[in-house]
């Protein structure tokens, strides 16, 4: 059964994924690996902004 989530929840999940990739990037064994993982984290952050810009975290 499909679980419906709000735009805010979807954006938060995407931001959580971005954070996970940032953490992986910080532990990458190669510079190219760190660069690739950081790029994926930016993709998830951008996606979250498109999904629900009003829910962006304030740090």
JSON list of C-alpha atoms in Angstrom, two decimals:
[
{"chain": "A", "resi": 1, "resn": "UNK", "atom": "CA", "xyz": [0.00, 0.00, 0.00]},
{"chain": "A", "resi": 2, "resn": "UNK", "atom": "CA", "xyz": [1.28, 3.45, -0.87]},
{"chain": "A", "resi": 3, "resn": "UNK", "atom": "CA", "xyz": [2.13, 5.72, 2.04]},
{"chain": "A", "resi": 4, "resn": "UNK", "atom": "CA", "xyz": [1.36, 9.33, 1.15]},
{"chain": "A", "resi": 5, "resn": "UNK", "atom": "CA", "xyz": [3.67, 11.94, 2.59]},
{"chain": "A", "resi": 6, "resn": "UNK", "atom": "CA", "xyz": [3.55, 15.71, 2.57]},
{"chain": "A", "resi": 7, "resn": "UNK", "atom": "CA", "xyz": [5.86, 17.89, 0.50]},
{"chain": "A", "resi": 8, "resn": "UNK", "atom": "CA", "xyz": [7.57, 18.95, 3.72]},
{"chain": "A", "resi": 9, "resn": "UNK", "atom": "CA", "xyz": [8.21, 15.31, 4.69]},
{"chain": "A", "resi": 10, "resn": "UNK", "atom": "CA", "xyz": [9.54, 14.52, 1.22]},
{"chain": "A", "resi": 11, "resn": "UNK", "atom": "CA", "xyz": [11.88, 17.51, 1.37]},
{"chain": "A", "resi": 12, "resn": "UNK", "atom": "CA", "xyz": [13.10, 16.51, 4.84]},
{"chain": "A", "resi": 13, "resn": "UNK", "atom": "CA", "xyz": [13.80, 12.96, 3.64]},
{"chain": "A", "resi": 14, "resn": "UNK", "atom": "CA", "xyz": [15.78, 14.36, 0.74]},
{"chain": "A", "resi": 15, "resn": "UNK", "atom": "CA", "xyz": [17.76, 16.59, 3.11]},
{"chain": "A", "resi": 16, "resn": "UNK", "atom": "CA", "xyz": [18.45, 13.59, 5.34]},
{"chain": "A", "resi": 17, "resn": "UNK", "atom": "CA", "xyz": [19.83, 11.76, 2.31]},
{"chain": "A", "resi": 18, "resn": "UNK", "atom": "CA", "xyz": [21.98, 14.77, 1.46]},
{"chain": "A", "resi": 19, "resn": "UNK", "atom": "CA", "xyz": [23.40, 14.77, 4.99]},
{"chain": "A", "resi": 20, "resn": "UNK", "atom": "CA", "xyz": [24.21, 11.08, 4.74]},
{"chain": "A", "resi": 21, "resn": "UNK", "atom": "CA", "xyz": [26.13, 11.65, 1.51]},
{"chain": "A", "resi": 22, "resn": "UNK", "atom": "CA", "xyz": [28.02, 14.58, 3.06]},
{"chain": "A", "resi": 23, "resn": "UNK", "atom": "CA", "xyz": [29.10, 12.29, 5.89]},
{"chain": "A", "resi": 24, "resn": "UNK", "atom": "CA", "xyz": [30.18, 9.63, 3.41]},
{"chain": "A", "resi": 25, "resn": "UNK", "atom": "CA", "xyz": [32.09, 12.25, 1.42]},
{"chain": "A", "resi": 26, "resn": "UNK", "atom": "CA", "xyz": [34.02, 13.27, 4.52]},
{"chain": "A", "resi": 27, "resn": "UNK", "atom": "CA", "xyz": [35.17, 9.64, 4.93]},
{"chain": "A", "resi": 28, "resn": "UNK", "atom": "CA", "xyz": [35.91, 8.94, 1.26]},
{"chain": "A", "resi": 29, "resn": "UNK", "atom": "CA", "xyz": [39.24, 7.32, 0.55]},
{"chain": "A", "resi": 30, "resn": "UNK", "atom": "CA", "xyz": [39.93, 9.28, -2.63]},
{"chain": "A", "resi": 31, "resn": "UNK", "atom": "CA", "xyz": [39.51, 12.89, -3.69]},
{"chain": "A", "resi": 32, "resn": "UNK", "atom": "CA", "xyz": [37.40, 11.85, -6.67]},
{"chain": "A", "resi": 33, "resn": "UNK", "atom": "CA", "xyz": [35.16, 9.77, -4.40]},
{"chain": "A", "resi": 34, "resn": "UNK", "atom": "CA", "xyz": [34.70, 12.71, -2.04]},
{"chain": "A", "resi": 35, "resn": "UNK", "atom": "CA", "xyz": [33.88, 14.97, -4.98]},
{"chain": "A", "resi": 36, "resn": "UNK", "atom": "CA", "xyz": [31.34, 12.53, -6.39]},
{"chain": "A", "resi": 37, "resn": "UNK", "atom": "CA", "xyz": [29.61, 12.00, -3.03]},
{"chain": "A", "resi": 38, "resn": "UNK", "atom": "CA", "xyz": [29.50, 15.75, -2.39]},
{"chain": "A", "resi": 39, "resn": "UNK", "atom": "CA", "xyz": [27.88, 16.24, -5.81]},
{"chain": "A", "resi": 40, "resn": "UNK", "atom": "CA", "xyz": [25.19, 13.68, -4.93]},
{"chain": "A", "resi": 41, "resn": "UNK", "atom": "CA", "xyz": [24.54, 15.49, -1.64]},
{"chain": "A", "resi": 42, "resn": "UNK", "atom": "CA", "xyz": [24.06, 18.77, -3.55]},
{"chain": "A", "resi": 43, "resn": "UNK", "atom": "CA", "xyz": [21.61, 17.00, -5.87]},
{"chain": "A", "resi": 44, "resn": "UNK", "atom": "CA", "xyz": [19.50, 15.90, -2.89]},
{"chain": "A", "resi": 45, "resn": "UNK", "atom": "CA", "xyz": [19.65, 19.40, -1.36]},
{"chain": "A", "resi": 46, "resn": "UNK", "atom": "CA", "xyz": [18.56, 20.95, -4.67]},
{"chain": "A", "resi": 47, "resn": "UNK", "atom": "CA", "xyz": [15.79, 18.39, -4.99]},
{"chain": "A", "resi": 48, "resn": "UNK", "atom": "CA", "xyz": [14.54, 19.23, -1.49]},
{"chain": "A", "resi": 49, "resn": "UNK", "atom": "CA", "xyz": [14.52, 22.94, -2.39]},
{"chain": "A", "resi": 50, "resn": "UNK", "atom": "CA", "xyz": [12.41, 22.22, -5.46]},
{"chain": "A", "resi": 51, "resn": "UNK", "atom": "CA", "xyz": [10.01, 19.95, -3.55]},
{"chain": "A", "resi": 52, "resn": "UNK", "atom": "CA", "xyz": [9.29, 22.41, -0.73]},
{"chain": "A", "resi": 53, "resn": "UNK", "atom": "CA", "xyz": [11.37, 25.59, -0.57]},
{"chain": "A", "resi": 54, "resn": "UNK", "atom": "CA", "xyz": [9.45, 26.83, 2.47]},
{"chain": "A", "resi": 55, "resn": "UNK", "atom": "CA", "xyz": [10.68, 23.93, 4.59]},
{"chain": "A", "resi": 56, "resn": "UNK", "atom": "CA", "xyz": [14.38, 24.66, 4.17]},
{"chain": "A", "resi": 57, "resn": "UNK", "atom": "CA", "xyz": [16.28, 24.23, 7.42]},
{"chain": "A", "resi": 58, "resn": "UNK", "atom": "CA", "xyz": [17.80, 27.26, 9.04]},
{"chain": "A", "resi": 59, "resn": "UNK", "atom": "CA", "xyz": [21.27, 26.52, 10.41]}
]
